[in-house]
Coordinates of C-alpha atoms in Angstrom, one line a residue:
M502 CA 89.6 -87.1 43.0
R503 CA 88.8 -88.2 47.1
R504 CA 85.6 -87.0 48.4
R505 CA 85.8 -84.9 51.6
A506 CA 84.3 -86.7 54.5
P507 CA 80.8 -85.6 55.4
E508 CA 82.0 -83.7 58.3
F509 CA 83.8 -81.6 56.1
R510 CA 81.1 -81.5 53.2
R511 CA 79.2 -77.8 52.7
P512 CA 75.3 -77.8 53.7
A513 CA 72.8 -77.8 51.0
R514 CA 71.2 -74.6 50.1
R515 CA 67.0 -73.8 51.3
R516 CA 65.2 -75.0 48.4
L517 CA 62.3 -72.2 47.7
S518 CA 59.4 -74.4 48.9
Y519 CA 60.8 -74.1 51.7
W520 CA 60.5 -70.0 52.3
I521 CA 57.0 -70.6 51.2
C522 CA 55.9 -72.6 53.2
L523 CA 57.4 -70.9 55.7
L524 CA 55.8 -67.7 54.7
I525 CA 52.3 -69.2 54.7
G526 CA 52.7 -70.6 57.8
I527 CA 53.9 -66.8 59.4
S528 CA 50.6 -65.2 57.2
I529 CA 47.7 -67.7 58.6
A530 CA 49.3 -67.1 62.0
A531 CA 49.2 -63.7 62.3
G532 CA 45.5 -63.5 60.2
L533 CA 44.5 -66.1 63.8
V534 CA 46.0 -63.4 66.0
L535 CA 44.5 -60.3 63.9
F536 CA 40.9 -62.1 64.4
L537 CA 41.1 -63.1 67.5
F538 CA 42.3 -59.4 68.4
Q539 CA 39.3 -57.9 66.7
H540 CA 36.5 -59.8 68.2
H541 CA 38.0 -59.2 71.9
H542 CA 38.1 -55.4 70.4
Q543 CA 34.6 -56.1 69.1
D544 CA 33.0 -57.7 72.0
R545 CA 34.6 -54.8 74.2
F546 CA 33.2 -51.5 72.3
E547 CA 30.0 -52.6 71.1
P548 CA 28.0 -51.7 74.2
L549 CA 29.9 -48.4 73.8
L550 CA 28.9 -47.7 70.3
R551 CA 25.7 -48.9 70.3
G552 CA 25.2 -46.4 73.4
F553 CA 26.7 -43.6 71.7
F554 CA 24.4 -44.0 68.6
V555 CA 20.8 -44.4 70.5
C556 CA 22.1 -41.1 72.3
F557 CA 22.9 -39.7 68.7
I558 CA 19.1 -40.4 67.5
Q559 CA 17.7 -39.2 70.5
E560 CA 19.1 -36.1 70.2
K561 CA 18.3 -35.4 66.8
V562 CA 14.7 -36.5 67.0
V563 CA 14.6 -33.8 70.0
A564 CA 15.9 -31.1 67.4
D565 CA 13.6 -32.2 64.8
E566 CA 11.3 -31.3 67.8
E567 CA 12.7 -28.5 67.9
I568 CA 12.7 -27.5 64.5
P569 CA 9.2 -25.8 63.0
R570 CA 8.1 -27.7 59.8
E571 CA 6.4 -25.7 56.9
S572 CA 3.0 -26.3 56.6
L573 CA 1.8 -28.5 54.5
N574 CA 1.0 -27.4 50.6
L575 CA -1.8 -29.4 49.5
T576 CA -1.5 -28.7 46.0
Q577 CA 1.8 -31.0 46.1
E578 CA -0.6 -33.5 48.0
L579 CA -3.0 -34.1 45.6
L580 CA -0.7 -33.9 42.5
S581 CA 1.6 -36.9 44.2
S582 CA 0.6 -40.0 43.3
G583 CA 0.8 -42.0 46.1
S584 CA -0.7 -39.6 48.7
Y585 CA -4.1 -39.7 50.1
A586 CA -5.1 -36.9 49.4
R587 CA -4.8 -37.0 45.8
Q588 CA -6.6 -40.3 45.9
L589 CA -9.4 -39.4 48.1
A590 CA -9.7 -36.2 44.5
D591 CA -9.9 -38.5 42.4
Q592 CA -12.9 -40.4 43.3
M593 CA -14.3 -37.3 44.8
T594 CA -14.0 -36.2 40.5
L595 CA -15.4 -39.3 39.7
A596 CA -18.4 -39.5 42.0
K597 CA -18.9 -35.8 40.8
A598 CA -19.6 -36.9 37.3
Y599 CA -21.9 -39.9 38.5
V600 CA -24.0 -37.4 41.0
V601 CA -24.7 -35.3 37.2
I602 CA -25.5 -38.4 35.7
A603 CA -27.8 -39.6 38.7
K604 CA -29.6 -36.5 38.8
E605 CA -30.1 -37.1 34.6
H606 CA -31.6 -40.2 35.7
H607 CA -33.7 -38.8 38.7
D608 CA -31.9 -41.4 40.7
F609 CA -32.1 -38.8 43.5
Q610 CA -31.3 -41.4 45.9
L611 CA -27.8 -42.5 44.3
A612 CA -27.1 -38.7 44.0
W613 CA -27.8 -37.4 47.1
E614 CA -25.5 -40.4 48.7
L615 CA -22.9 -39.5 46.9
S616 CA -23.0 -36.0 47.2
S617 CA -22.9 -36.8 51.3
H618 CA -19.6 -38.4 51.0
I619 CA -18.6 -35.7 48.0
R620 CA -18.6 -33.0 51.4
N621 CA -17.1 -35.6 54.2
G622 CA -14.5 -35.6 51.5
Q623 CA -14.0 -32.2 51.4
R624 CA -14.8 -31.5 54.9
L625 CA -11.1 -33.6 55.3
L626 CA -9.3 -32.1 53.3
S627 CA -10.4 -28.5 54.0
Q628 CA -9.2 -30.0 58.1
A629 CA -5.6 -31.2 56.2
A630 CA -4.8 -27.5 55.1
V631 CA -5.8 -26.0 57.7
R632 CA -3.9 -28.3 60.7
G633 CA -1.1 -28.5 58.6
K634 CA -1.0 -32.1 58.1
S635 CA -1.1 -34.8 55.4
I636 CA -3.9 -37.1 55.5
T637 CA -3.9 -40.1 56.9
L638 CA -4.8 -44.0 55.8
E639 CA -7.4 -44.0 58.7
E640 CA -9.3 -40.8 57.9
A641 CA -8.8 -41.4 54.1
H642 CA -9.6 -45.0 53.9
P643 CA -13.7 -45.0 55.3
V644 CA -14.7 -42.1 53.0
V645 CA -12.5 -43.1 49.9
S646 CA -13.9 -46.9 50.9
R647 CA -17.7 -45.8 50.6
L648 CA -17.6 -43.2 47.6
A649 CA -16.0 -46.6 45.6
Q650 CA -19.2 -49.4 46.8
L651 CA -21.3 -45.9 45.9
I652 CA -19.6 -45.8 42.0
Y653 CA -19.3 -49.1 41.6
K654 CA -23.1 -49.5 42.3
A655 CA -24.1 -46.7 39.9
Q656 CA -21.8 -48.7 37.3
D657 CA -23.3 -51.5 38.4
F658 CA -26.9 -50.2 37.5
H659 CA -27.4 -48.6 34.0
Y660 CA -24.2 -46.5 33.9
D661 CA -22.1 -47.7 31.8
I662 CA -18.9 -46.4 30.1
S663 CA -20.3 -45.2 26.7
T664 CA -23.2 -43.4 28.5
T665 CA -20.9 -41.6 31.2
I666 CA -18.4 -39.8 28.5
T667 CA -21.2 -39.3 26.4
T668 CA -22.5 -37.1 29.4
L669 CA -19.1 -36.2 30.8
K670 CA -17.8 -34.7 27.1
S671 CA -21.6 -32.4 27.0
H672 CA -20.8 -31.1 30.5
T673 CA -17.1 -30.4 29.9
L674 CA -18.3 -28.0 27.2
A675 CA -20.9 -27.2 28.4
L676 CA -17.8 -26.2 31.5
E677 CA -15.8 -24.2 29.0
E678 CA -18.3 -22.3 27.7
R679 CA -18.9 -21.0 31.1
A680 CA -15.2 -20.7 31.7
N681 CA -15.0 -18.6 28.6
A682 CA -17.5 -16.6 30.0
A683 CA -16.5 -16.2 33.4
S684 CA -12.4 -15.3 31.7
A685 CA -14.4 -12.5 29.8
Q686 CA -16.6 -11.6 32.5
S687 CA -13.4 -11.1 34.6
A688 CA -11.5 -9.1 32.5
E689 CA -14.4 -6.8 31.6
F690 CA -14.3 -6.2 36.0
G691 CA -10.7 -5.9 35.8
Q692 CA -10.7 -2.9 33.3
L693 CA -13.6 -1.5 34.6
A694 CA -12.0 -2.0 38.6
A695 CA -8.2 -0.5 36.5
E696 CA -10.6 2.9 35.3
T697 CA -11.9 3.4 38.4
I698 CA -10.4 6.3 40.8
P699 CA -10.7 5.6 44.4
K700 CA -12.3 7.1 47.0
S701 CA -9.3 9.1 48.5
L702 CA -8.5 10.4 45.3
H703 CA -12.1 11.2 44.5
C704 CA -11.6 12.8 48.1
F705 CA -8.7 14.7 47.0
N706 CA -10.7 15.9 43.6
I707 CA -13.9 17.1 46.0
K708 CA -11.2 19.7 48.2
L709 CA -9.5 21.0 44.9
T710 CA -12.9 21.5 43.2
E711 CA -14.1 23.7 47.0
E712 CA -11.3 25.5 46.8
W713 CA -12.1 26.5 43.9
F714 CA -15.0 28.0 44.3
R715 CA -13.7 29.2 47.7
N716 CA -10.8 31.6 46.0
S717 CA -12.3 33.9 42.7
S718 CA -8.3 34.7 42.1
L719 CA -7.7 30.8 40.8
M720 CA -10.0 31.5 38.1
K721 CA -7.9 34.8 37.2
L722 CA -4.4 32.9 37.6
S723 CA -6.0 30.6 35.1
E724 CA -7.1 32.8 32.3
E725 CA -3.7 34.6 32.2
G726 CA -1.8 31.7 31.7
R727 CA -3.9 30.7 28.8
N728 CA -1.5 33.5 27.1
L729 CA 2.3 32.9 27.7
P730 CA 4.6 32.7 24.9
R731 CA 5.9 29.9 26.4
L732 CA 3.1 27.3 25.8
V733 CA 4.2 27.6 22.3
D734 CA 7.9 28.1 22.1
N735 CA 9.5 25.4 20.3
N736 CA 12.4 26.4 21.7
L737 CA 11.0 24.6 25.0
Y738 CA 10.7 20.9 25.7
H739 CA 6.6 19.9 25.4
F740 CA 4.6 17.4 26.8
C741 CA 1.1 16.7 26.1
I742 CA -0.6 14.3 29.1
F743 CA -4.2 13.5 28.7
S744 CA -6.5 12.1 32.0
D745 CA -9.1 12.7 34.5
N746 CA -6.8 11.5 37.2
V747 CA -5.2 14.7 39.1
M748 CA -2.6 12.8 41.4
A749 CA -1.5 10.3 38.5
T750 CA -1.0 13.4 36.4
S751 CA 1.0 15.1 39.4
V752 CA 3.4 12.3 39.5
V753 CA 3.8 12.5 35.8
V754 CA 5.3 15.5 35.6
N755 CA 6.9 15.6 38.9
S756 CA 8.8 12.5 38.3
T757 CA 9.5 14.4 34.8
T758 CA 10.8 17.9 36.6
S759 CA 12.7 16.2 39.3
N760 CA 14.7 14.3 37.1
A761 CA 15.5 16.7 34.0
D762 CA 18.4 19.1 33.7
H763 CA 16.7 22.0 32.9
P764 CA 12.8 21.5 34.6
Q765 CA 12.3 25.5 33.7
Q766 CA 12.3 24.8 30.2
L767 CA 9.8 22.2 30.1
V768 CA 6.1 22.6 29.4
F769 CA 3.4 20.9 30.0
H770 CA 0.2 20.4 27.7
V771 CA -2.6 18.7 30.6
V772 CA -6.2 17.8 29.2
T773 CA -9.3 16.7 31.3
D774 CA -12.6 16.5 31.1
E775 CA -15.5 19.1 32.4
V776 CA -16.1 17.7 36.2
N777 CA -12.1 17.4 36.8
Y778 CA -11.1 20.7 35.5
R779 CA -11.2 22.7 38.3
A780 CA -9.4 20.4 40.7
M781 CA -6.9 20.0 38.3
T782 CA -6.6 23.4 37.7
T783 CA -6.1 24.6 41.8
W784 CA -3.5 22.1 41.9
F785 CA -1.8 23.0 39.3
L786 CA -1.6 26.4 40.2
R787 CA -1.1 26.2 44.3
N788 CA 1.8 23.7 43.7
D789 CA 5.3 24.7 42.0
F790 CA 7.2 21.9 40.1
S791 CA 10.8 23.1 40.1
G792 CA 9.7 26.4 38.0
C793 CA 8.4 24.2 35.3
T794 CA 4.9 25.2 32.8
V795 CA 1.8 23.0 33.1
E796 CA -1.4 24.5 30.8
V797 CA -4.2 22.7 31.9
R798 CA -7.6 22.8 29.7
S799 CA -11.0 21.1 29.5
I800 CA -11.8 18.8 27.0
E801 CA -15.2 20.4 26.1
E802 CA -13.8 23.8 24.9
L803 CA -11.8 21.6 22.6
N804 CA -14.9 20.8 20.2
L805 CA -12.4 17.7 18.5
L806 CA -14.9 15.2 18.8
N807 CA -18.0 16.8 18.1
T808 CA -19.9 15.1 15.2
S809 CA -19.2 17.4 12.4
F810 CA -15.4 16.6 12.4
S811 CA -14.7 13.0 14.4
P812 CA -16.4 9.7 13.1
L813 CA -16.1 8.6 16.7
G814 CA -18.2 10.9 17.8
R815 CA -20.2 10.6 15.0
Q816 CA -20.7 6.5 15.9
L817 CA -21.4 7.7 19.3
M818 CA -24.5 9.6 18.3
L819 CA -26.1 6.3 17.2
A820 CA -28.6 4.6 19.6
E821 CA -26.6 0.8 19.0
T822 CA -23.1 2.2 19.9
R823 CA -24.6 4.5 22.7
A824 CA -26.0 1.0 24.2
Y825 CA -22.5 -0.3 23.5
H826 CA -20.7 2.2 25.5
F827 CA -22.9 3.6 27.8
A828 CA -25.1 -0.1 29.5
G829 CA -27.3 1.1 32.3
S830 CA -27.2 5.0 30.8
S831 CA -31.3 6.1 31.4
Q832 CA -32.7 6.0 28.1
D833 CA -33.8 10.1 28.0
Q834 CA -30.6 11.1 28.5
N835 CA -29.4 12.8 25.3
A836 CA -26.8 11.9 22.9
E837 CA -24.5 15.4 23.7
S838 CA -25.0 14.6 26.8
R839 CA -23.9 11.3 26.7
L840 CA -20.6 11.9 24.5
K841 CA -20.3 14.5 27.5
D842 CA -20.3 11.9 29.9
T843 CA -17.0 11.7 31.9
N844 CA -17.6 7.7 32.7
F845 CA -16.3 6.9 28.9
A846 CA -13.3 7.9 30.2
S847 CA -11.3 7.1 26.6
L848 CA -13.1 10.4 24.8
L849 CA -9.7 11.8 26.3
N850 CA -7.5 8.6 25.5
H851 CA -8.7 9.4 21.6
L852 CA -6.7 13.1 22.0
R853 CA -3.1 11.3 21.2
F854 CA -4.8 11.4 17.7
Y855 CA -5.8 15.1 17.6
I856 CA -2.5 16.5 18.8
P857 CA -1.9 18.9 15.7
Q858 CA -5.0 20.3 16.2
I859 CA -4.4 20.8 20.0
Q860 CA -1.2 22.7 19.7
P861 CA -0.9 23.6 15.9
L862 CA 2.3 25.4 16.4
L863 CA 4.4 23.2 18.2
E864 CA 6.5 20.9 16.2
K865 CA 7.7 18.1 18.6
V866 CA 5.8 16.7 21.6
V867 CA 5.9 13.9 24.0
F868 CA 3.4 12.3 24.5
L869 CA 2.8 11.0 28.3
D870 CA -0.1 8.5 29.9
D871 CA -0.5 9.0 33.2
D872 CA 0.2 5.7 34.8
V873 CA 4.1 6.1 33.6
V874 CA 6.6 7.5 36.0
V875 CA 9.7 8.7 34.7
Q876 CA 12.9 8.3 36.4
K877 CA 15.8 9.9 33.8
D878 CA 16.2 13.2 31.8
L879 CA 13.8 12.8 28.6
T880 CA 15.0 16.2 26.5
P881 CA 17.7 14.0 24.8
L882 CA 14.7 12.6 23.3
F883 CA 13.5 16.0 21.5
S884 CA 16.7 15.0 19.9
V885 CA 16.1 11.4 18.6
E886 CA 16.5 11.1 14.6
L887 CA 13.3 10.2 13.6
H888 CA 14.2 9.8 9.8
G889 CA 11.1 11.2 8.3
N890 CA 8.7 9.1 10.9
V891 CA 6.0 10.7 12.9
V892 CA 6.1 8.5 15.5
G893 CA 9.3 7.2 18.3
A894 CA 8.4 4.6 20.0
V895 CA 9.1 1.3 22.0
E896 CA 8.4 -2.1 19.8
T897 CA 7.1 -4.6 21.6
C898 CA 7.2 -7.8 19.7
L899 CA 10.1 -9.1 21.4
E900 CA 8.2 -8.9 24.6
A901 CA 5.1 -10.8 26.5
F902 CA 2.8 -8.1 23.7
H903 CA 2.8 -9.4 20.2
R904 CA 2.7 -8.8 16.5
F905 CA 0.0 -7.3 14.6
Y906 CA -2.4 -10.1 13.7
K907 CA -2.8 -10.0 18.1
Y908 CA -4.3 -6.4 18.0
I909 CA -6.7 -6.5 14.8
N910 CA -8.7 -8.8 13.4
F911 CA -7.1 -9.7 9.9
S912 CA -10.3 -11.5 8.4
N913 CA -11.6 -8.1 7.2
P914 CA -10.6 -7.7 3.4
V915 CA -9.3 -3.9 3.5
V916 CA -6.7 -5.0 6.7
S917 CA -5.3 -8.4 5.1
S918 CA -4.8 -6.2 2.1
K919 CA -3.2 -3.6 3.4
F920 CA -0.8 -4.3 5.8
D921 CA 1.2 -7.0 7.3
P922 CA -0.2 -9.3 10.3
Q923 CA 3.4 -9.7 11.7
A924 CA 4.5 -6.7 11.4
C925 CA 5.9 -5.6 15.2
G926 CA 3.8 -3.7 17.5
W927 CA 4.6 -0.9 19.7
A928 CA 3.3 0.7 22.6
F929 CA 1.9 4.0 23.3
G930 CA 2.1 5.7 26.8
M931 CA 5.8 7.2 25.9
N932 CA 6.0 8.3 22.3
I933 CA 7.9 11.4 21.0
F934 CA 5.6 13.0 18.0
D935 CA 7.3 15.0 15.4
L936 CA 3.9 17.3 14.6
I937 CA 5.3 18.6 10.7
A938 CA 5.8 15.0 9.8
W939 CA 2.4 14.0 11.4
K940 CA 0.6 16.8 9.1
K941 CA 2.4 15.7 5.6
A942 CA 1.2 12.4 6.4
N943 CA -2.4 13.4 7.3
V944 CA -2.4 10.9 10.2
T945 CA -5.4 12.1 12.2
G946 CA -7.2 11.9 9.0
K947 CA -6.1 7.8 8.2
Y948 CA -7.3 7.4 11.9
H949 CA -10.2 8.8 10.8
Y950 CA -10.7 6.7 7.8
W951 CA -10.1 2.9 10.2
Q952 CA -12.8 4.5 12.9
E953 CA -15.6 4.4 10.0
Q954 CA -13.9 1.3 8.7
N955 CA -14.6 0.0 12.1
A956 CA -18.3 1.4 12.9
D957 CA -19.4 -2.5 13.3
K958 CA -16.6 -3.3 16.0
M959 CA -14.9 -6.0 13.7
I960 CA -11.8 -4.9 13.0
W961 CA -10.8 -4.5 17.0
K962 CA -13.0 -4.1 19.3
R963 CA -12.3 -1.4 21.7
G964 CA -8.7 1.0 23.1
T965 CA -6.5 3.1 20.9
L966 CA -4.0 0.7 20.4
A967 CA -5.1 -1.0 18.0
P968 CA -6.3 1.9 15.5
G969 CA -2.5 3.5 16.3
L970 CA -1.3 1.1 14.8
L971 CA -2.9 1.5 11.6
A972 CA -3.2 5.2 11.8
F973 CA 0.9 5.5 12.1
Y974 CA 1.7 1.8 10.3
G975 CA 5.0 2.5 8.1
L976 CA 5.4 5.6 10.1
M977 CA 7.4 4.5 13.2
E978 CA 10.9 4.9 14.1
P979 CA 11.9 2.4 16.6
L980 CA 13.0 3.6 19.7
D981 CA 15.9 2.1 23.0
R982 CA 13.8 0.0 24.8
R983 CA 15.6 1.5 28.0
W984 CA 13.3 4.8 27.3
H985 CA 10.1 3.2 27.6
V986 CA 9.7 0.2 30.3
L987 CA 6.4 -1.9 30.1
G988 CA 4.5 -4.6 32.4
L989 CA 4.6 -3.0 35.7
G990 CA 0.5 -2.9 35.8
Y991 CA 0.3 -7.2 35.2
D992 CA 4.0 -8.6 35.5
P993 CA 4.9 -9.3 39.3
E994 CA 8.6 -10.4 37.7
I995 CA 10.9 -7.3 36.2
D996 CA 14.1 -8.4 36.1
D997 CA 15.5 -4.8 38.5
R998 CA 18.2 -4.0 36.2
L999 CA 15.4 -3.5 33.7
I1000 CA 13.3 -1.3 35.8
E1001 CA 16.3 0.8 37.1
S1002 CA 18.2 1.5 33.6
A1003 CA 14.6 2.7 32.2
A1004 CA 13.4 6.2 32.1
V1005 CA 10.1 5.5 31.7
V1006 CA 8.4 2.9 33.9
H1007 CA 5.1 2.6 32.9
F1008 CA 1.6 0.5 35.0
N1009 CA -0.2 -0.6 31.8
G1010 CA -2.8 -3.1 32.8
N1011 CA -5.4 -3.4 35.7
M1012 CA -2.7 -3.4 38.5
K1013 CA -2.8 0.8 38.5
P1014 CA -0.3 2.3 41.2
W1015 CA -2.8 4.3 42.9
L1016 CA -5.0 1.2 43.4
K1017 CA -5.3 -1.4 46.5
S1018 CA -4.6 -4.5 43.3
S1019 CA -0.8 -2.3 42.5
I1020 CA 2.0 -4.7 42.7
S1021 CA 3.3 -3.7 46.0
R1022 CA 6.8 -4.5 44.9
Y1023 CA 6.3 -1.7 42.3
K1024 CA 4.4 0.8 44.2
N1025 CA 6.9 2.6 45.6
L1026 CA 8.5 4.1 42.0
W1027 CA 5.3 6.0 42.3
E1028 CA 4.8 6.8 45.6
R1029 CA 8.6 8.6 45.9
Y1030 CA 6.9 11.2 44.3
I1031 CA 4.1 12.1 46.1
D1032 CA 4.5 14.8 49.2
F1033 CA 2.2 13.1 51.9
S1034 CA 3.1 15.9 53.8
H1035 CA 0.5 18.4 51.8
P1036 CA -2.6 18.7 54.0
L1037 CA -4.7 17.9 51.4
I1038 CA -3.2 14.7 51.0
K1039 CA -3.0 13.9 54.5
D1040 CA -6.5 14.5 55.0
C1041 CA -8.1 12.3 52.0
I1042 CA -5.0 9.8 51.1
M1043 CA -3.4 9.3 54.4
H1044 CA -6.6 8.3 56.0

C-alpha cells in the first residue's frame, strides 16, 4: 500500500510529558504572582496592623489599671517557692535557730545582730502585707544577704551541724510541750467562755428578779401552779429542761410550741438553780407560750445530789475533788455551800440521770438541752418505737464525733471487760426517754456505779456524755438523724439542706448563739424565737 503524502497525514498525538511540563509551568507562574501580591499586600498593611495592636495593648493596660487588684495573700506568698517573701522567711527561720544556739554559747553580739536583722525581715513582711504588694528583689536583697553572711559566720565559728541538730531537737520538744499546754489552756478558756452568762443576759435576769420581789402575787401564782393535774397527765407531752439560762430556756420553749400542731398539750418541766429560780419563774409566769404549761423548780428543793444518795455529791465533799472543781474558791467556804455553788453548772447537767426521781409519775419524756432550737413538731417522737430500750438518740459515729474509745479510757480493766471500744456513740441534747423501762433497767443505779468507779477521774475527765454512754449501754434505740442535727456551736459548714430538714438543731460546742463568739451564719435560727419588742429585752439585750 502506498503511503499518503505528508500534507495528508494525521497530526501526531501530544505526549504525556508535554502536559506535565505545562502544568508545572503554570503552577510556578501562579505561585510567583501570589508571592508578589502577598508581599506587596503585607508591606501596605503592616503599619496599620502594628498601630492597631499598639492601641489594643494600651487600652488593655488602661483597663487593667482601672480594675482594682486583689490584696496580697501573704500566706500564698510564703508558700510559693519562688517568692522573695518565702526566701526571706526561710532565712529568718534559720537565723532564729542560730540566735538560740549563740545565746547558749554566750555569743551575745552575734545573737543581737541576728535578732536585729530578723526584726528587719519581720518589718518588711508586715509592710508588704499592709500595702498589699509582693516584696521586690531590691527590698529583700539587703536583708537576705546580711542574714546569709551572719549565718555563714555562725557556722564558721563552732556551731557545727550536729550541735545545731541536737539543739533544735531539744527546742522542738520544748515547743511541742508548750503548744500542748497552750492547746489545753485554750480548751479550758473556751469552755469557761461558753459557760459564762453575757452581761446583757445577766441584766435580763436581774430585772426579772427585781420584778419577783416587787410583785408578791408572783410567788402565789407559782405555788398554785405546782398542783396542776396537767403536770402528771400521761396523755400530754412532757419535756424536761435543766438550765440556769433564762433566755436560752425561753427560746427552747418558744421554738417547741411555735412548731407544735397542738401547743396546749405540751408541758415543760424546768429545773434551775436557786440564784436564777425567781427570774426563771417570773419570765414564764409573765409570758404565755401558745397556751402550754411550764413548771419551774429549783435544784435545791429536789435534794437529789445530797451525799447520802448521789456519788457525785459525796465526791464533791472530798477536799481533793473540791479543789479540782472549785479552784480559786475561798478556803473557809464549807462543803455544803460549795455543793450549791452556782458556778458549778454541771450539777444541773447531771440531773438528766435523775429524771424518774424528778418526775416519778410520768411514763415518757423528751429531754432538751438549753442550747437547742426546735424546728418541727416533736409530738410524733413520743410514738417512736424504742423496742424495749430506755433512750432514743441520734448516733454520732458517722459524724466528726466518734466511738466509745474517744470518750472513755479503755486502759481501765473494768471498762475494757464490759464495753466495746468501737461501739457507736450517740448524742445528748434531744432524747426520748421511756421512764418505765428506765426504772426496770435501773439506769440511775448504773450511773451511780460508774461515778464511784471514776472517783479518781481516770475513766473520763468531765462532762455527762461518757457516764451516759456507760449507763445506757445496750439500752439505746437509734433515731433518724433528722431528729437531731449537731455541730452549730463549732462547725460553720453544715449543709443548709440538713439544717432545714432537722427537727432540732443543736448549738453544741463553745460558740453558743447567745455569745459574741457565735457563728453568725446560724444565729438567726436562735434569734427568731426572741421577742425583741419586749421591754425587758429592749432594755438589756438591744442596748
